[in-house]
Amino acid sequence: METEQIVKLEGVYKRFPAGKTEFTALNNISLAFGKGEFAGLVGPSGSGKTTLLNIIGSLDSPSEGTADVLGKRINTLSHKEAALLRNMGIGFIFQTYNLLPVYTVYDNVEFALLLQKRGAAERKKAVMEALEWVGLTEKANSKPSALSGGECQRVAIARAMVKRPQLVLADEPSANLDSKNSHHIVQTMKRLNKELGTTFIFSTHDEKVMQYLDRIIQLQDGMVVNQTGL
Amino acid sequence: MEWLSIKLAFRNLMGSGKRTWLNVTVLSIAFVVIVFYNGLLDGWNLQAKRDTKAWETGSGRIDHVLYDQFDPLSLVDAHAPLGDMLKAEIESGRAVAVLAVQASAYPNGRMVNVLLKGIDPAQKTLLLPTAALDSGRVEGDPAIPVIVGDRTAKSAKLKEGDVMIVRWRDVNGTFDAREVRIAGIFKTTVPTVDGGQLWMPLEDLREMTSLYGEATYLVLSDEVIASGDFDSTGVLSGEWRYVDENALMKEIDDIIKTKRASSMIMSMLLLGIALLAIFDTQILSIFRRQKEIGTYIALGMTRLRVIGIFTIEGTVHSILAILLGLIWGMPLLKLIQYVGLPMPAGTDQVGLAIADKIVPAYSAGMIMASVVLVIVTSFIVSYIPARKISKMKPTEALRGKLL
Ligand SMILES: Nc1ncnc2c1ncn2[C@@H]1O[C@H](COP(=O)(O)OP(=O)(O)OP(=O)(O)O)[C@@H](O)[C@H]1O
Ligand SMILES: [Mg+2]
């Protein structure tokens, strides 16, 4: 596999204070992700999946080791630089959708572009396209409260994808969805992965999601214990 | 992007329901009360000054240098003959001379201290109904006509036509007495031309006291504005001193200032309650919406921007409150202005000209200042809790962990 590496972790540790001692949530993780990968972190609860995604997403930084994402060293980014990196290069999808309840579907998706200061016409075109990808064009003016869980997660996918980021991080995107919707959203993401070449990194313990993954990284107690698909 | 923050803030606030409206309502009440109190005091100030000018001080005064209106003992020496220039001013109607002498009066057998004030019955400078001093003279009756204010008349149980004795010391220090007749009772909002003062024809008082051609002070009519007129001609040298309108109104300004301070306490208390409610709401909403904050940050917003959104959101309370205040407050305040605010009897104890009704004055400047006060204070109480966001870890905010 000789693709461009867009995420490179070397000897990453993450320790959290736990009373008088420290708790090691990530224990010497070295991983790399190439452009266009469709990969997943799996493992039991508490194994460090979210912690790892947070570091890749520049929401947190390693206690030790280095993390390079889209050409930036996460360890040394300022708040502002990290915000810019997320704004331009990384899309997030959360287990609980995290849509803005006071905004319509359209506004929620547009929000990501407003942060990028894009022109109105360009925004409109991109938002409609993103809603098409997830099949929600006719719900553009609905509020999230009027949508099903599956629809909400599709809005979240559109929001993450509308700015066409190089990297999308999805933390247990199907955990709150039924089987049919789980399949649907992962299929949607897989399609976008193929069409746009976006790199997807999941965290999941959902078998239904795993079957679509090209690469599975198994975590346990903050360590990589097994990898398949490489 | 700024527009985005504002739009987001508005939507969030509108979406948060009852609590917002409670805050907005309380704040709008505080806003209207602040405008009302200030308008009331401004209106009172205007009225007091207008009336004091019309009844007592004119457009300024030329005082004998020894005259101190707050010290009756100063009157013994505070008088002098008028020079030619001052006489000319009086003759041309640009000034009116007043001679003031301490005396005792005996209404209904009681003795009261009074101030005799001689003034030209034909004067037009002050609103005092001095014409009654001419028309009230009874043929063949030696009693001198006097006019008094209704407060004085009431406290001495005097009515029109009553005759009483006044006693005073003449220039040689010996007592002399004359009868005076109440030729008129006037009603004024200015207590300082009323309380214990008997106004009589100037020439009668000059004759009684042998202070021929003398005066204690001159009240200037509207036509005389600048003291320069007098200074250049030298009339003010030595015995006379020019006192301008501002100096004469200083007492009113001082009283209004203390009134304003006490009414401010009430306004600020109300404003404080409203601000506390906003502060509280901010803390609660930042606490409750950690996940939203985390989402903003994950989407690439800087913390500063997120703080901005929450600060604007809190500040929008004040904008809504001002709009709401205008909706219900404007008609109400206009109505009060239209009918006037009746003042309870006895308010004239404050020693300040006060009408039965005060018409509040709402100036654009005062309203703008109140608007700015409300917005700025709301901004501050919205910003302080929002600053906490900068200490939040986005990962913990996303998990909705406690602060
Ligand atoms: N801010 C923190 N402070 C202390 N401990 C933390 C913190 N964040 C995570 N941890 C701990 O680190 C470990 C890994 O957490 P993480 O959330 O990454 O697990 P996960 O694999 O995502 O689990 P799940 O499947 O339940 O989401 C857990 O034991 C957790 O308690
Ligand atoms: Mg997790």
CSV table of N, CA and C in Angstrom, one decimal, chain B residues 200-260:
chain,number,residue,atom,x,y,z
B,200,MET,N,-44.6,94.3,49.5
B,200,MET,CA,-45.3,95.6,49.6
B,200,MET,C,-44.6,96.5,48.6
B,201,PRO,N,-45.3,97.7,48.4
B,201,PRO,CA,-44.7,98.6,47.4
B,201,PRO,C,-43.4,99.1,47.9
B,202,LEU,N,-42.4,99.2,47.0
B,202,LEU,CA,-41.0,99.5,47.3
B,202,LEU,C,-40.9,100.9,48.0
B,203,GLU,N,-41.7,101.8,47.5
B,203,GLU,CA,-41.6,103.2,48.0
B,203,GLU,C,-42.1,103.3,49.5
B,204,ASP,N,-43.1,102.5,49.8
B,204,ASP,CA,-43.6,102.4,51.2
B,204,ASP,C,-42.5,101.9,52.1
B,205,LEU,N,-41.9,100.8,51.7
B,205,LEU,CA,-40.9,100.2,52.5
B,205,LEU,C,-39.7,101.1,52.7
B,206,ARG,N,-39.3,101.8,51.6
B,206,ARG,CA,-38.2,102.8,51.7
B,206,ARG,C,-38.5,103.9,52.7
B,207,GLU,N,-39.7,104.3,52.6
B,207,GLU,CA,-40.1,105.4,53.5
B,207,GLU,C,-40.2,104.9,55.0
B,208,MET,N,-40.7,103.7,55.2
B,208,MET,CA,-40.8,103.1,56.5
B,208,MET,C,-39.4,103.0,57.2
B,209,THR,N,-38.4,102.7,56.3
B,209,THR,CA,-37.1,102.4,56.9
B,209,THR,C,-36.1,103.5,56.6
B,210,SER,N,-36.6,104.6,56.0
B,210,SER,CA,-35.8,105.7,55.6
B,210,SER,C,-34.6,105.3,54.7
B,211,LEU,N,-34.8,104.3,54.0
B,211,LEU,CA,-33.7,103.8,53.0
B,211,LEU,C,-34.1,104.3,51.7
B,212,TYR,N,-34.2,105.7,51.6
B,212,TYR,CA,-34.7,106.2,50.3
B,212,TYR,C,-33.7,105.9,49.1
B,213,GLY,N,-34.3,105.5,48.1
B,213,GLY,CA,-33.5,105.2,46.9
B,213,GLY,C,-32.6,103.9,47.0
B,214,GLU,N,-32.8,103.2,48.1
B,214,GLU,CA,-31.9,102.0,48.2
B,214,GLU,C,-32.6,100.7,47.8
B,215,ALA,N,-31.7,99.7,47.7
B,215,ALA,CA,-32.3,98.3,47.3
B,215,ALA,C,-31.3,97.3,47.9
B,216,THR,N,-31.8,96.1,48.0
B,216,THR,CA,-31.0,94.9,48.5
B,216,THR,C,-30.4,94.2,47.3
B,217,TYR,N,-31.3,94.0,46.3
B,217,TYR,CA,-30.9,93.3,45.1
B,217,TYR,C,-31.8,93.8,43.9
B,218,LEU,N,-31.3,93.5,42.7
B,218,LEU,CA,-32.0,93.8,41.5
B,218,LEU,C,-32.2,92.5,40.7
B,219,VAL,N,-33.5,92.2,40.3
B,219,VAL,CA,-33.7,91.1,39.5
B,219,VAL,C,-33.7,91.5,38.0
B,220,LEU,N,-33.0,90.8,37.2
B,220,LEU,CA,-32.9,91.2,35.8
B,220,LEU,C,-33.9,90.5,35.0
B,221,SER,N,-34.5,91.2,34.0
B,221,SER,CA,-35.5,90.6,33.2
B,221,SER,C,-34.8,89.9,32.0
B,222,ASP,N,-35.5,89.3,31.2
B,222,ASP,CA,-34.9,88.5,30.1
B,222,ASP,C,-34.0,89.2,29.2
B,223,GLU,N,-34.2,90.5,29.0
B,223,GLU,CA,-33.4,91.2,28.0
B,223,GLU,C,-32.0,91.3,28.5
B,224,VAL,N,-31.7,91.3,29.8
B,224,VAL,CA,-30.3,91.4,30.2
B,224,VAL,C,-29.8,90.0,30.4
B,225,ILE,N,-28.8,89.7,29.6
B,225,ILE,CA,-28.3,88.3,29.7
B,225,ILE,C,-26.9,88.4,30.3
B,226,ALA,N,-26.1,89.2,29.7
B,226,ALA,CA,-24.7,89.2,30.0
B,226,ALA,C,-24.3,90.1,31.1
B,227,SER,N,-23.4,89.7,32.0
B,227,SER,CA,-22.9,90.6,33.0
B,227,SER,C,-22.0,91.6,32.4
B,228,GLY,N,-21.5,91.3,31.3
B,228,GLY,CA,-20.6,92.2,30.6
B,228,GLY,C,-21.2,93.6,30.5
B,229,ASP,N,-22.5,93.7,30.2
B,229,ASP,CA,-23.1,95.0,30.1
B,229,ASP,C,-22.8,95.9,31.3
B,230,PHE,N,-22.8,95.2,32.5
B,230,PHE,CA,-22.6,96.0,33.7
B,230,PHE,C,-21.2,96.2,34.0
B,231,ASP,N,-20.4,95.2,33.8
B,231,ASP,CA,-19.0,95.3,34.1
B,231,ASP,C,-18.3,96.4,33.3
B,232,SER,N,-18.7,96.5,32.0
B,232,SER,CA,-18.0,97.5,31.2
B,232,SER,C,-18.3,98.9,31.6
B,233,THR,N,-19.5,99.1,32.2
B,233,THR,CA,-19.8,100.5,32.6
B,233,THR,C,-19.4,100.8,34.0
B,234,GLY,N,-18.9,99.7,34.7
B,234,GLY,CA,-18.4,100.0,36.0
B,234,GLY,C,-19.4,100.0,37.1
B,235,VAL,N,-20.7,99.8,36.8
B,235,VAL,CA,-21.7,99.9,37.8
B,235,VAL,C,-21.5,98.9,38.9
B,236,LEU,N,-20.8,97.8,38.6
B,236,LEU,CA,-20.8,96.7,39.6
B,236,LEU,C,-19.6,96.9,40.6
B,237,SER,N,-18.9,97.9,40.3
B,237,SER,CA,-17.7,98.1,41.2
B,237,SER,C,-18.2,98.4,42.6
B,238,GLY,N,-17.5,97.8,43.6
B,238,GLY,CA,-17.7,98.1,45.0
B,238,GLY,C,-18.9,97.3,45.5
B,239,GLU,N,-20.0,98.0,45.6
B,239,GLU,CA,-21.1,97.5,46.4
B,239,GLU,C,-22.0,96.4,45.8
B,240,TRP,N,-21.9,96.2,44.5
B,240,TRP,CA,-22.8,95.3,43.8
B,240,TRP,C,-22.1,94.2,43.2
B,241,ARG,N,-22.8,93.1,43.1
B,241,ARG,CA,-22.2,91.8,42.5
B,241,ARG,C,-23.2,91.2,41.6
B,242,TYR,N,-22.7,90.7,40.5
B,242,TYR,CA,-23.6,90.0,39.5
B,242,TYR,C,-23.6,88.6,39.8
B,243,VAL,N,-24.8,88.0,39.9
B,243,VAL,CA,-25.0,86.6,40.2
B,243,VAL,C,-25.8,86.0,39.0
B,244,ASP,N,-25.1,85.1,38.3
B,244,ASP,CA,-25.8,84.6,37.1
B,244,ASP,C,-26.8,83.5,37.4
B,245,GLU,N,-27.6,83.2,36.4
B,245,GLU,CA,-28.7,82.2,36.5
B,245,GLU,C,-28.2,80.8,37.1
B,246,ASN,N,-27.0,80.4,36.5
B,246,ASN,CA,-26.5,79.1,37.0
B,246,ASN,C,-26.3,79.1,38.5
B,247,ALA,N,-25.7,80.2,39.0
B,247,ALA,CA,-25.4,80.2,40.4
B,247,ALA,C,-26.7,80.2,41.2
B,248,LEU,N,-27.7,80.9,40.7
B,248,LEU,CA,-29.0,81.0,41.4
B,248,LEU,C,-29.7,79.6,41.4
B,249,MET,N,-29.4,78.8,40.3
B,249,MET,CA,-30.1,77.5,40.2
B,249,MET,C,-29.3,76.4,40.9
B,250,LYS,N,-28.2,76.8,41.5
B,250,LYS,CA,-27.3,75.7,42.0
B,250,LYS,C,-28.0,74.9,43.0
B,251,GLU,N,-28.8,75.6,43.8
B,251,GLU,CA,-29.5,74.9,44.9
B,251,GLU,C,-30.5,73.8,44.4
B,252,ILE,N,-31.2,74.2,43.3
B,252,ILE,CA,-32.1,73.2,42.7
B,252,ILE,C,-31.3,72.0,42.1
B,253,ASP,N,-30.2,72.4,41.4
B,253,ASP,CA,-29.4,71.3,40.9
B,253,ASP,C,-28.9,70.3,42.0
B,254,ASP,N,-28.5,70.9,43.2
B,254,ASP,CA,-28.1,70.1,44.3
B,254,ASP,C,-29.2,69.2,44.8
B,255,ILE,N,-30.3,69.7,44.9
B,255,ILE,CA,-31.5,68.9,45.5
B,255,ILE,C,-31.8,67.8,44.5
B,256,ILE,N,-31.9,68.2,43.2
B,256,ILE,CA,-32.2,67.2,42.2
B,256,ILE,C,-31.1,66.1,42.2
B,257,LYS,N,-29.9,66.5,42.4
B,257,LYS,CA,-28.8,65.5,42.4
B,257,LYS,C,-29.0,64.5,43.6
B,258,THR,N,-29.4,65.0,44.7
B,258,THR,CA,-29.6,64.0,45.8
B,258,THR,C,-30.8,63.1,45.6
B,259,LYS,N,-31.9,63.8,45.0
B,259,LYS,CA,-33.1,63.0,44.7
B,259,LYS,C,-32.7,61.9,43.7
B,260,ARG,N,-31.9,62.3,42.7
B,260,ARG,CA,-31.5,61.3,41.7
B,260,ARG,C,-30.7,60.2,42.3
